[in-house]
mmCIF file with all atom_site columns, C-alpha atoms in Angstrom:
data_model
loop_
_atom_site.group_PDB
_atom_site.id
_atom_site.type_symbol
_atom_site.label_atom_id
_atom_site.label_alt_id
_atom_site.label_comp_id
_atom_site.label_asym_id
_atom_site.label_entity_id
_atom_site.label_seq_id
_atom_site.pdbx_PDB_ins_code
_atom_site.Cartn_x
_atom_site.Cartn_y
_atom_site.Cartn_z
_atom_site.occupancy
_atom_site.B_iso_or_equiv
_atom_site.pdbx_formal_charge
_atom_site.auth_seq_id
_atom_site.auth_comp_id
_atom_site.auth_asym_id
_atom_site.auth_atom_id
_atom_site.pdbx_PDB_model_num
ATOM 1   C CA . GLN A 1 1   ? -19.768 -13.648 -8.425  1.00 0.00 ? 135 GLN A CA 1
ATOM 2   C CA . GLN A 1 2   ? -18.118 -15.756 -5.795  1.00 0.00 ? 136 GLN A CA 1
ATOM 3   C CA . PRO A 1 3   ? -15.437 -18.177 -7.027  1.00 0.00 ? 137 PRO A CA 1
ATOM 4   C CA . VAL A 1 4   ? -15.764 -21.835 -6.100  1.00 0.00 ? 138 VAL A CA 1
ATOM 5   C CA . GLN A 1 5   ? -13.066 -23.368 -3.946  1.00 0.00 ? 139 GLN A CA 1
ATOM 6   C CA . SER A 1 6   ? -12.366 -27.036 -3.380  1.00 0.00 ? 140 SER A CA 1
ATOM 7   C CA . PRO A 1 7   ? -11.914 -28.976 -1.246  1.00 0.00 ? 141 PRO A CA 1
ATOM 8   C CA . GLN A 1 8   ? -13.704 -27.419 1.737   1.00 0.00 ? 142 GLN A CA 1
ATOM 9   C CA . ALA A 1 9   ? -11.230 -28.951 4.139   1.00 0.00 ? 143 ALA A CA 1
ATOM 10  C CA . VAL A 1 10  ? -8.110  -31.065 4.104   1.00 0.00 ? 144 VAL A CA 1
ATOM 11  C CA . ILE A 1 11  ? -6.129  -32.766 6.847   1.00 0.00 ? 145 ILE A CA 1
ATOM 12  C CA . LEU A 1 12  ? -2.450  -33.414 6.296   1.00 0.00 ? 146 LEU A CA 1
ATOM 13  C CA . ARG A 1 13  ? 0.453   -34.861 8.170   1.00 0.00 ? 147 ARG A CA 1
ATOM 14  C CA . GLU A 1 14  ? 3.648   -32.847 8.205   1.00 0.00 ? 148 GLU A CA 1
ATOM 15  C CA . GLY A 1 15  ? 5.530   -33.305 4.959   1.00 0.00 ? 149 GLY A CA 1
ATOM 16  C CA . GLU A 1 16  ? 2.478   -34.172 2.852   1.00 0.00 ? 150 GLU A CA 1
ATOM 17  C CA . ASP A 1 17  ? 1.317   -32.209 -0.164  1.00 0.00 ? 151 ASP A CA 1
ATOM 18  C CA . ALA A 1 18  ? -2.055  -30.680 -0.997  1.00 0.00 ? 152 ALA A CA 1
ATOM 19  C CA . VAL A 1 19  ? -3.738  -28.812 -3.832  1.00 0.00 ? 153 VAL A CA 1
ATOM 20  C CA . ILE A 1 20  ? -6.482  -26.230 -3.427  1.00 0.00 ? 154 ILE A CA 1
ATOM 21  C CA . ASN A 1 21  ? -8.515  -25.250 -6.455  1.00 0.00 ? 155 ASN A CA 1
ATOM 22  C CA . CYS A 1 22  ? -10.366 -22.058 -7.274  1.00 0.00 ? 156 CYS A CA 1
ATOM 23  C CA . SER A 1 23  ? -12.601 -21.556 -10.282 1.00 0.00 ? 157 SER A CA 1
ATOM 24  C CA . SER A 1 24  ? -14.633 -18.649 -11.546 1.00 0.00 ? 158 SER A CA 1
ATOM 25  C CA . SER A 1 25  ? -17.442 -18.323 -14.058 1.00 0.00 ? 159 SER A CA 1
ATOM 26  C CA . LYS A 1 26  ? -16.315 -14.901 -15.203 1.00 0.00 ? 160 LYS A CA 1
ATOM 27  C CA . ALA A 1 27  ? -13.233 -13.598 -17.002 1.00 0.00 ? 161 ALA A CA 1
ATOM 28  C CA . LEU A 1 28  ? -10.536 -12.794 -14.506 1.00 0.00 ? 162 LEU A CA 1
ATOM 29  C CA . TYR A 1 29  ? -7.805  -10.201 -14.382 1.00 0.00 ? 163 TYR A CA 1
ATOM 30  C CA . SER A 1 30  ? -6.098  -11.616 -11.338 1.00 0.00 ? 164 SER A CA 1
ATOM 31  C CA . VAL A 1 31  ? -6.258  -14.226 -8.619  1.00 0.00 ? 165 VAL A CA 1
ATOM 32  C CA . HIS A 1 32  ? -5.029  -13.525 -5.106  1.00 0.00 ? 166 HIS A CA 1
ATOM 33  C CA . TRP A 1 33  ? -4.325  -16.155 -2.458  1.00 0.00 ? 167 TRP A CA 1
ATOM 34  C CA . TYR A 1 34  ? -4.523  -15.526 1.281   1.00 0.00 ? 168 TYR A CA 1
ATOM 35  C CA . ARG A 1 35  ? -4.133  -17.586 4.424   1.00 0.00 ? 169 ARG A CA 1
ATOM 36  C CA . GLN A 1 36  ? -6.107  -16.689 7.523   1.00 0.00 ? 170 GLN A CA 1
ATOM 37  C CA . LYS A 1 37  ? -5.724  -18.048 11.015  1.00 0.00 ? 171 LYS A CA 1
ATOM 38  C CA . HIS A 1 38  ? -8.633  -17.917 13.434  1.00 0.00 ? 172 HIS A CA 1
ATOM 39  C CA . GLY A 1 39  ? -9.412  -14.385 14.589  1.00 0.00 ? 173 GLY A CA 1
ATOM 40  C CA . GLU A 1 40  ? -6.583  -12.862 12.575  1.00 0.00 ? 174 GLU A CA 1
ATOM 41  C CA . ALA A 1 41  ? -6.377  -10.894 9.352   1.00 0.00 ? 175 ALA A CA 1
ATOM 42  C CA . PRO A 1 42  ? -5.937  -12.640 5.998   1.00 0.00 ? 176 PRO A CA 1
ATOM 43  C CA . VAL A 1 43  ? -2.252  -12.740 5.103   1.00 0.00 ? 177 VAL A CA 1
ATOM 44  C CA . PHE A 1 44  ? -1.311  -12.185 1.470   1.00 0.00 ? 178 PHE A CA 1
ATOM 45  C CA . LEU A 1 45  ? 0.482   -15.154 -0.117  1.00 0.00 ? 179 LEU A CA 1
ATOM 46  C CA . MET A 1 46  ? 0.680   -14.346 -3.802  1.00 0.00 ? 180 MET A CA 1
ATOM 47  C CA . ILE A 1 47  ? -1.034  -12.730 -6.758  1.00 0.00 ? 181 ILE A CA 1
ATOM 48  C CA . LEU A 1 48  ? -1.326  -14.153 -10.262 1.00 0.00 ? 182 LEU A CA 1
ATOM 49  C CA . LEU A 1 49  ? -2.177  -11.939 -13.191 1.00 0.00 ? 183 LEU A CA 1
ATOM 50  C CA . LYS A 1 50  ? -3.733  -13.190 -16.403 1.00 0.00 ? 184 LYS A CA 1
ATOM 51  C CA . GLY A 1 51  ? -0.992  -14.664 -18.508 1.00 0.00 ? 185 GLY A CA 1
ATOM 52  C CA . GLY A 1 52  ? -0.954  -18.107 -16.943 1.00 0.00 ? 186 GLY A CA 1
ATOM 53  C CA . GLU A 1 53  ? 2.165   -17.553 -14.900 1.00 0.00 ? 187 GLU A CA 1
ATOM 54  C CA . GLN A 1 54  ? 3.080   -19.698 -11.975 1.00 0.00 ? 188 GLN A CA 1
ATOM 55  C CA . LYS A 1 55  ? 4.446   -18.230 -8.803  1.00 0.00 ? 189 LYS A CA 1
ATOM 56  C CA . GLY A 1 56  ? 6.066   -19.661 -5.777  1.00 0.00 ? 190 GLY A CA 1
ATOM 57  C CA . HIS A 1 57  ? 6.988   -18.722 -2.281  1.00 0.00 ? 191 HIS A CA 1
ATOM 58  C CA . GLU A 1 58  ? 9.167   -21.279 -0.546  1.00 0.00 ? 192 GLU A CA 1
ATOM 59  C CA . LYS A 1 59  ? 7.109   -24.467 -0.671  1.00 0.00 ? 193 LYS A CA 1
ATOM 60  C CA . ILE A 1 60  ? 3.837   -22.822 -1.626  1.00 0.00 ? 194 ILE A CA 1
ATOM 61  C CA . SER A 1 61  ? 3.212   -22.168 -5.303  1.00 0.00 ? 195 SER A CA 1
ATOM 62  C CA . ALA A 1 62  ? 0.241   -21.369 -7.504  1.00 0.00 ? 196 ALA A CA 1
ATOM 63  C CA . SER A 1 63  ? -0.825  -21.419 -11.120 1.00 0.00 ? 197 SER A CA 1
ATOM 64  C CA . PHE A 1 64  ? -3.460  -19.570 -13.095 1.00 0.00 ? 198 PHE A CA 1
ATOM 65  C CA . ASN A 1 65  ? -5.137  -20.903 -16.224 1.00 0.00 ? 199 ASN A CA 1
ATOM 66  C CA . GLU A 1 66  ? -6.894  -17.868 -17.637 1.00 0.00 ? 200 GLU A CA 1
ATOM 67  C CA . LYS A 1 67  ? -8.622  -19.840 -20.398 1.00 0.00 ? 201 LYS A CA 1
ATOM 68  C CA . LYS A 1 68  ? -10.369 -21.989 -17.831 1.00 0.00 ? 202 LYS A CA 1
ATOM 69  C CA . GLN A 1 69  ? -10.574 -19.184 -15.229 1.00 0.00 ? 203 GLN A CA 1
ATOM 70  C CA . GLN A 1 70  ? -9.016  -21.546 -12.717 1.00 0.00 ? 204 GLN A CA 1
ATOM 71  C CA . SER A 1 71  ? -6.216  -21.253 -10.227 1.00 0.00 ? 205 SER A CA 1
ATOM 72  C CA . SER A 1 72  ? -4.581  -23.839 -8.030  1.00 0.00 ? 206 SER A CA 1
ATOM 73  C CA . LEU A 1 73  ? -2.513  -23.426 -4.881  1.00 0.00 ? 207 LEU A CA 1
ATOM 74  C CA . TYR A 1 74  ? 0.078   -26.101 -4.171  1.00 0.00 ? 208 TYR A CA 1
ATOM 75  C CA . LEU A 1 75  ? 1.269   -26.806 -0.646  1.00 0.00 ? 209 LEU A CA 1
ATOM 76  C CA . THR A 1 76  ? 4.428   -28.883 -0.787  1.00 0.00 ? 210 THR A CA 1
ATOM 77  C CA . ALA A 1 77  ? 6.008   -30.697 2.147   1.00 0.00 ? 211 ALA A CA 1
ATOM 78  C CA . SER A 1 78  ? 3.514   -29.073 4.502   1.00 0.00 ? 212 SER A CA 1
ATOM 79  C CA . GLN A 1 79  ? 4.577   -27.663 7.834   1.00 0.00 ? 213 GLN A CA 1
ATOM 80  C CA . LEU A 1 80  ? 2.551   -27.143 11.002  1.00 0.00 ? 214 LEU A CA 1
ATOM 81  C CA . SER A 1 81  ? 2.561   -23.396 10.266  1.00 0.00 ? 215 SER A CA 1
ATOM 82  C CA . TYR A 1 82  ? 0.602   -24.016 7.072   1.00 0.00 ? 216 TYR A CA 1
ATOM 83  C CA . SER A 1 83  ? -2.562  -24.687 9.079   1.00 0.00 ? 217 SER A CA 1
ATOM 84  C CA . GLY A 1 84  ? -5.298  -22.144 8.515   1.00 0.00 ? 218 GLY A CA 1
ATOM 85  C CA . THR A 1 85  ? -8.035  -21.233 6.093   1.00 0.00 ? 219 THR A CA 1
ATOM 86  C CA . TYR A 1 86  ? -6.937  -20.485 2.560   1.00 0.00 ? 220 TYR A CA 1
ATOM 87  C CA . PHE A 1 87  ? -8.988  -18.099 0.479   1.00 0.00 ? 221 PHE A CA 1
ATOM 88  C CA . CYS A 1 88  ? -8.723  -17.309 -3.178  1.00 0.00 ? 222 CYS A CA 1
ATOM 89  C CA . GLY A 1 89  ? -9.830  -13.823 -4.169  1.00 0.00 ? 223 GLY A CA 1
ATOM 90  C CA . THR A 1 90  ? -10.658 -13.067 -7.757  1.00 0.00 ? 224 THR A CA 1
ATOM 91  C CA . GLU A 1 91  ? -10.765 -9.772  -9.595  1.00 0.00 ? 225 GLU A CA 1
ATOM 92  C CA . GLY A 1 92  ? -12.298 -8.955  -12.965 1.00 0.00 ? 226 GLY A CA 1
ATOM 93  C CA . SER A 1 93  ? -10.859 -6.433  -15.391 1.00 0.00 ? 227 SER A CA 1
ATOM 94  C CA . ASN A 1 94  ? -13.251 -3.691  -14.298 1.00 0.00 ? 228 ASN A CA 1
ATOM 95  C CA . ASP A 1 95  ? -13.275 -4.542  -10.603 1.00 0.00 ? 229 ASP A CA 1
ATOM 96  C CA . TYR A 1 96  ? -11.681 -2.711  -7.737  1.00 0.00 ? 230 TYR A CA 1
ATOM 97  C CA . LYS A 1 97  ? -12.486 -5.423  -5.233  1.00 0.00 ? 231 LYS A CA 1
ATOM 98  C CA . LEU A 1 98  ? -11.874 -9.063  -4.484  1.00 0.00 ? 232 LEU A CA 1
ATOM 99  C CA . SER A 1 99  ? -14.577 -11.711 -4.500  1.00 0.00 ? 233 SER A CA 1
ATOM 100 C CA . PHE A 1 100 ? -13.511 -14.436 -2.114  1.00 0.00 ? 234 PHE A CA 1
ATOM 101 C CA . GLY A 1 101 ? -14.210 -18.121 -2.270  1.00 0.00 ? 235 GLY A CA 1
ATOM 102 C CA . ALA A 1 102 ? -15.712 -19.858 0.744   1.00 0.00 ? 236 ALA A CA 1
ATOM 103 C CA . GLY A 1 103 ? -12.268 -20.953 1.901   1.00 0.00 ? 237 GLY A CA 1
ATOM 104 C CA . THR A 1 104 ? -10.413 -24.230 2.389   1.00 0.00 ? 238 THR A CA 1
ATOM 105 C CA . THR A 1 105 ? -9.504  -25.195 5.931   1.00 0.00 ? 239 THR A CA 1
ATOM 106 C CA . VAL A 1 106 ? -6.111  -26.874 6.081   1.00 0.00 ? 240 VAL A CA 1
ATOM 107 C CA . THR A 1 107 ? -5.062  -28.739 9.191   1.00 0.00 ? 241 THR A CA 1
ATOM 108 C CA . VAL A 1 108 ? -1.498  -30.003 9.379   1.00 0.00 ? 242 VAL A CA 1
ATOM 109 C CA . ARG A 1 109 ? -0.762  -32.523 12.104  1.00 0.00 ? 243 ARG A CA 1
ATOM 110 C CA . ALA A 1 110 ? 2.573   -33.672 13.441  1.00 0.00 ? 244 ALA A CA 1
ATOM 111 C CA . ALA B 2 1   ? 7.515   -2.628  7.385   1.00 0.00 ? 208 ALA B CA 1
ATOM 112 C CA . ALA B 2 2   ? 4.515   -0.448  8.037   1.00 0.00 ? 209 ALA B CA 1
ATOM 113 C CA . GLY B 2 3   ? 1.173   -2.192  7.896   1.00 0.00 ? 210 GLY B CA 1
ATOM 114 C CA . VAL B 2 4   ? -2.458  -1.163  7.639   1.00 0.00 ? 211 VAL B CA 1
ATOM 115 C CA . ILE B 2 5   ? -3.704  0.355   10.891  1.00 0.00 ? 212 ILE B CA 1
ATOM 116 C CA . GLN B 2 6   ? -7.291  0.043   12.020  1.00 0.00 ? 213 GLN B CA 1
ATOM 117 C CA . SER B 2 7   ? -8.980  1.575   15.001  1.00 0.00 ? 214 SER B CA 1
ATOM 118 C CA . PRO B 2 8   ? -10.572 0.717   17.254  1.00 0.00 ? 215 PRO B CA 1
ATOM 119 C CA . ARG B 2 9   ? -9.688  -2.958  17.451  1.00 0.00 ? 216 ARG B CA 1
ATOM 120 C CA . HIS B 2 10  ? -12.807 -3.798  19.421  1.00 0.00 ? 217 HIS B CA 1
ATOM 121 C CA . LEU B 2 11  ? -16.107 -1.973  19.611  1.00 0.00 ? 218 LEU B CA 1
ATOM 122 C CA . ILE B 2 12  ? -19.288 -2.768  21.491  1.00 0.00 ? 219 ILE B CA 1
ATOM 123 C CA . LYS B 2 13  ? -22.436 -0.889  20.555  1.00 0.00 ? 220 LYS B CA 1
ATOM 124 C CA . GLU B 2 14  ? -26.121 -1.234  21.221  1.00 0.00 ? 221 GLU B CA 1
ATOM 125 C CA . LYS B 2 15  ? -28.815 -1.617  18.581  1.00 0.00 ? 222 LYS B CA 1
ATOM 126 C CA . ARG B 2 16  ? -29.681 1.609   16.773  1.00 0.00 ? 223 ARG B CA 1
ATOM 127 C CA . GLU B 2 17  ? -26.411 3.271   17.789  1.00 0.00 ? 224 GLU B CA 1
ATOM 128 C CA . THR B 2 18  ? -23.783 4.526   15.360  1.00 0.00 ? 225 THR B CA 1
ATOM 129 C CA . ALA B 2 19  ? -20.159 3.480   14.919  1.00 0.00 ? 226 ALA B CA 1
ATOM 130 C CA . THR B 2 20  ? -17.157 4.849   13.064  1.00 0.00 ? 227 THR B CA 1
ATOM 131 C CA . LEU B 2 21  ? -14.290 2.625   12.009  1.00 0.00 ? 228 LEU B CA 1
ATOM 132 C CA . LYS B 2 22  ? -11.004 4.111   10.875  1.00 0.00 ? 229 LYS B CA 1
ATOM 133 C CA . CYS B 2 23  ? -8.351  2.783   8.518   1.00 0.00 ? 230 CYS B CA 1
ATOM 134 C CA . TYR B 2 24  ? -4.859  4.095   7.825   1.00 0.00 ? 231 TYR B CA 1
ATOM 135 C CA . PRO B 2 25  ? -3.362  2.499   4.707   1.00 0.00 ? 232 PRO B CA 1
ATOM 136 C CA . ILE B 2 26  ? 0.232   1.516   4.138   1.00 0.00 ? 233 ILE B CA 1
ATOM 137 C CA . PRO B 2 27  ? 2.238   4.600   3.111   1.00 0.00 ? 234 PRO B CA 1
ATOM 138 C CA . ARG B 2 28  ? 2.089   5.301   -0.628  1.00 0.00 ? 235 ARG B CA 1
ATOM 139 C CA . HIS B 2 29  ? -0.956  3.058   -1.060  1.00 0.00 ? 236 HIS B CA 1
ATOM 140 C CA . ASP B 2 30  ? -3.745  5.021   -2.717  1.00 0.00 ? 237 ASP B CA 1
ATOM 141 C CA . THR B 2 31  ? -6.520  2.418   -2.728  1.00 0.00 ? 238 THR B CA 1
ATOM 142 C CA . VAL B 2 32  ? -8.516  1.314   0.294   1.00 0.00 ? 239 VAL B CA 1
ATOM 143 C CA . TYR B 2 33  ? -11.009 -1.539  0.552   1.00 0.00 ? 240 TYR B CA 1
ATOM 144 C CA . TRP B 2 34  ? -13.499 -2.445  3.270   1.00 0.00 ? 241 TRP B CA 1
ATOM 145 C CA . TYR B 2 35  ? -14.598 -6.034  3.937   1.00 0.00 ? 242 TYR B CA 1
ATOM 146 C CA . GLN B 2 36  ? -17.015 -7.566  6.427   1.00 0.00 ? 243 GLN B CA 1
ATOM 147 C CA . GLN B 2 37  ? -16.420 -11.078 7.740   1.00 0.00 ? 244 GLN B CA 1
ATOM 148 C CA . GLY B 2 38  ? -18.970 -12.985 9.784   1.00 0.00 ? 245 GLY B CA 1
ATOM 149 C CA . PRO B 2 39  ? -18.021 -16.031 11.899  1.00 0.00 ? 246 PRO B CA 1
ATOM 150 C CA . GLY B 2 40  ? -16.919 -18.920 9.699   1.00 0.00 ? 247 GLY B CA 1
ATOM 151 C CA . GLN B 2 41  ? -17.510 -16.931 6.529   1.00 0.00 ? 248 GLN B CA 1
ATOM 152 C CA . ASP B 2 42  ? -15.350 -15.482 3.811   1.00 0.00 ? 249 ASP B CA 1
ATOM 153 C CA . PRO B 2 43  ? -14.709 -11.733 3.698   1.00 0.00 ? 250 PRO B CA 1
ATOM 154 C CA . GLN B 2 44  ? -17.489 -9.865  1.907   1.00 0.00 ? 251 GLN B CA 1
ATOM 155 C CA . PHE B 2 45  ? -16.539 -6.758  -0.034  1.00 0.00 ? 252 PHE B CA 1
ATOM 156 C CA . LEU B 2 46  ? -18.285 -3.572  1.039   1.00 0.00 ? 253 LEU B CA 1
ATOM 157 C CA . ILE B 2 47  ? -16.705 -0.635  -0.765  1.00 0.00 ? 254 ILE B CA 1
ATOM 158 C CA . SER B 2 48  ? -13.409 0.658   -2.141  1.00 0.00 ? 255 SER B CA 1
ATOM 159 C CA . PHE B 2 49  ? -11.788 4.020   -2.816  1.00 0.00 ? 256 PHE B CA 1
ATOM 160 C CA . TYR B 2 50  ? -9.047  5.044   -5.209  1.00 0.00 ? 257 TYR B CA 1
ATOM 161 C CA . GLU B 2 51  ? -7.528  8.491   -4.940  1.00 0.00 ? 258 GLU B CA 1
ATOM 162 C CA . LYS B 2 52  ? -10.361 9.597   -2.631  1.00 0.00 ? 259 LYS B CA 1
ATOM 163 C CA . MET B 2 53  ? -13.080 8.597   -5.082  1.00 0.00 ? 260 MET B CA 1
ATOM 164 C CA . GLN B 2 54  ? -15.347 5.571   -4.681  1.00 0.00 ? 261 GLN B CA 1
ATOM 165 C CA . SER B 2 55  ? -14.059 2.965   -7.097  1.00 0.00 ? 262 SER B CA 1
ATOM 166 C CA . ASP B 2 56  ? -16.332 -0.014  -6.474  1.00 0.00 ? 263 ASP B CA 1
ATOM 167 C CA . LYS B 2 57  ? -19.289 -0.922  -4.332  1.00 0.00 ? 264 LYS B CA 1
ATOM 168 C CA . GLY B 2 58  ? -20.436 -4.251  -3.020  1.00 0.00 ? 265 GLY B CA 1
ATOM 169 C CA . SER B 2 59  ? -23.051 -5.402  -0.566  1.00 0.00 ? 266 SER B CA 1
ATOM 170 C CA . ILE B 2 60  ? -22.872 -2.349  1.655   1.00 0.00 ? 267 ILE B CA 1
ATOM 171 C CA . PRO B 2 61  ? -26.155 -1.485  3.425   1.00 0.00 ? 268 PRO B CA 1
ATOM 172 C CA . ASP B 2 62  ? -27.603 1.981   2.874   1.00 0.00 ? 269 ASP B CA 1
ATOM 173 C CA . ARG B 2 63  ? -27.116 2.544   6.620   1.00 0.00 ? 270 ARG B CA 1
ATOM 174 C CA . PHE B 2 64  ? -23.359 2.471   6.034   1.00 0.00 ? 271 PHE B CA 1
ATOM 175 C CA . SER B 2 65  ? -21.282 5.151   4.367   1.00 0.00 ? 272 SER B CA 1
ATOM 176 C CA . ALA B 2 66  ? -17.584 5.576   3.831   1.00 0.00 ? 273 ALA B CA 1
ATOM 177 C CA . GLN B 2 67  ? -15.091 8.041   2.509   1.00 0.00 ? 274 GLN B CA 1
ATOM 178 C CA . GLN B 2 68  ? -11.399 8.443   1.880   1.00 0.00 ? 275 GLN B CA 1
ATOM 179 C CA . PHE B 2 69  ? -9.689  11.623  3.006   1.00 0.00 ? 276 PHE B CA 1
ATOM 180 C CA . SER B 2 70  ? -6.891  13.699  1.529   1.00 0.00 ? 277 SER B CA 1
ATOM 181 C CA . ASP B 2 71  ? -4.297  11.824  3.606   1.00 0.00 ? 278 ASP B CA 1
ATOM 182 C CA . TYR B 2 72  ? -5.729  8.549   2.165   1.00 0.00 ? 279 TYR B CA 1
ATOM 183 C CA . HIS B 2 73  ? -7.104  7.310   5.450   1.00 0.00 ? 280 HIS B CA 1
ATOM 184 C CA . SER B 2 74  ? -10.656 6.041   5.290   1.00 0.00 ? 281 SER B CA 1
ATOM 185 C CA . GLU B 2 75  ? -13.603 5.899   7.648   1.00 0.00 ? 282 GLU B CA 1
ATOM 186 C CA . LEU B 2 76  ? -16.586 3.564   7.605   1.00 0.00 ? 283 LEU B CA 1
ATOM 187 C CA . ASN B 2 77  ? -19.648 5.069   9.260   1.00 0.00 ? 284 ASN B CA 1
ATOM 188 C CA . MET B 2 78  ? -22.365 2.717   10.385  1.00 0.00 ? 285 MET B CA 1
ATOM 189 C CA . SER B 2 79  ? -25.723 3.946   11.638  1.00 0.00 ? 286 SER B CA 1
ATOM 190 C CA . SER B 2 80  ? -28.865 2.308   13.058  1.00 0.00 ? 287 SER B CA 1
ATOM 191 C CA . LEU B 2 81  ? -26.778 -0.706  14.011  1.00 0.00 ? 288 LEU B CA 1
ATOM 192 C CA . GLU B 2 82  ? -28.464 -4.103  13.959  1.00 0.00 ? 289 GLU B CA 1
ATOM 193 C CA . LEU B 2 83  ? -27.508 -7.350  15.670  1.00 0.00 ? 290 LEU B CA 1
ATOM 194 C CA . GLY B 2 84  ? -26.548 -8.760  12.265  1.00 0.00 ? 291 GLY B CA 1
ATOM 195 C CA . ASP B 2 85  ? -23.872 -6.100  11.860  1.00 0.00 ? 292 ASP B CA 1
ATOM 196 C CA . SER B 2 86  ? -21.755 -7.885  14.446  1.00 0.00 ? 293 SER B CA 1
ATOM 197 C CA . ALA B 2 87  ? -18.685 -9.043  12.543  1.00 0.00 ? 294 ALA B CA 1
ATOM 198 C CA . LEU B 2 88  ? -15.016 -8.473  11.884  1.00 0.00 ? 295 LEU B CA 1
ATOM 199 C CA . TYR B 2 89  ? -14.454 -5.469  9.647   1.00 0.00 ? 296 TYR B CA 1
ATOM 200 C CA . PHE B 2 90  ? -11.244 -5.462  7.693   1.00 0.00 ? 297 PHE B CA 1
ATOM 201 C CA . CYS B 2 91  ? -9.656  -2.650  5.820   1.00 0.00 ? 298 CYS B CA 1
ATOM 202 C CA . ALA B 2 92  ? -7.119  -3.453  3.126   1.00 0.00 ? 299 ALA B CA 1
ATOM 203 C CA . SER B 2 93  ? -4.898  -1.196  1.079   1.00 0.00 ? 300 SER B CA 1
ATOM 204 C CA . SER B 2 94  ? -3.007  -1.506  -2.174  1.00 0.00 ? 301 SER B CA 1
ATOM 205 C CA . ALA B 2 95  ? -1.048  0.490   -4.686  1.00 0.00 ? 302 ALA B CA 1
ATOM 206 C CA . SER B 2 96  ? -2.767  1.261   -7.969  1.00 0.00 ? 303 SER B CA 1
ATOM 207 C CA . ARG B 2 97  ? -2.830  -1.151  -10.908 1.00 0.00 ? 304 ARG B CA 1
ATOM 208 C CA . ALA B 2 98  ? -0.641  1.257   -12.828 1.00 0.00 ? 305 ALA B CA 1
ATOM 209 C CA . SER B 2 99  ? 2.131   0.579   -10.345 1.00 0.00 ? 306 SER B CA 1
ATOM 210 C CA . GLY B 2 100 ? 2.107   -3.073  -11.408 1.00 0.00 ? 307 GLY B CA 1
ATOM 211 C CA . SER B 2 101 ? 2.041   -4.227  -7.813  1.00 0.00 ? 308 SER B CA 1
ATOM 212 C CA . TYR B 2 102 ? -1.396  -3.964  -6.305  1.00 0.00 ? 309 TYR B CA 1
ATOM 213 C CA . GLU B 2 103 ? -1.834  -6.883  -3.974  1.00 0.00 ? 310 GLU B CA 1
ATOM 214 C CA . GLN B 2 104 ? -4.111  -6.053  -1.066  1.00 0.00 ? 311 GLN B CA 1
ATOM 215 C CA . TYR B 2 105 ? -2.721  -6.035  2.448   1.00 0.00 ? 312 TYR B CA 1
ATOM 216 C CA . PHE B 2 106 ? -5.218  -6.415  5.249   1.00 0.00 ? 313 PHE B CA 1
ATOM 217 C CA . GLY B 2 107 ? -5.295  -4.592  8.539   1.00 0.00 ? 314 GLY B CA 1
ATOM 218 C CA . PRO B 2 108 ? -5.837  -6.433  11.840  1.00 0.00 ? 315 PRO B CA 1
ATOM 219 C CA . GLY B 2 109 ? -9.562  -5.752  11.743  1.00 0.00 ? 316 GLY B CA 1
ATOM 220 C CA . THR B 2 110 ? -12.148 -4.181  14.029  1.00 0.00 ? 317 THR B CA 1
ATOM 221 C CA . ARG B 2 111 ? -14.369 -6.595  15.902  1.00 0.00 ? 318 ARG B CA 1
ATOM 222 C CA . LEU B 2 112 ? -17.796 -4.989  16.190  1.00 0.00 ? 319 LEU B CA 1
ATOM 223 C CA . THR B 2 113 ? -20.296 -6.450  18.614  1.00 0.00 ? 320 THR B CA 1
ATOM 224 C CA . VAL B 2 114 ? -23.845 -5.114  18.580  1.00 0.00 ? 321 VAL B CA 1
ATOM 225 C CA . THR B 2 115 ? -25.932 -5.965  21.636  1.00 0.00 ? 322 THR B CA 1
#
């Protein structure tokens, strides 16, 4: 089952923050976050395993609430390079695949 | 660092023809995944292999088949191509869950155009 991502799109000015949410109706083993630029491959950002840990990479961090089957990606002090489509990919305990959300298009303007 | 290699990068075929896409995973990765991405859409899972055995199957048409070889590379075979098969096909690879680090890394993709 495909996870639900929100918002569909967000426009930011450099330095602004944003939150992207991802929710699933099924029990999850892990949540993966990717960023994809037009015509390119999805680039791995981070993975969160069940346990509710929060991870960070520079000014991009994420959390995973396994009780609610929800994950959030936090973009802090956005940079122009953050523009792209962000996908969450979810994986159940018995899965060997990712089910991707529909994506959130982030546009960062100077 | 070595990345996932896919070939060819671009492929143009006519309806009813066949196509073979190849994927070479990152060294020491034993799991390979295939995804199909249409314009403006999210990647759709097709099939995955772990240690040369099919590990999961998604919305892969019966016209498509895939396998993973002893050197862990994988091939996606597509027959009786239809216009709707035109898409970007990504291969991704990962280490096994037992390794504790199994994030999927995507290759650059093969753009298939069916005319």
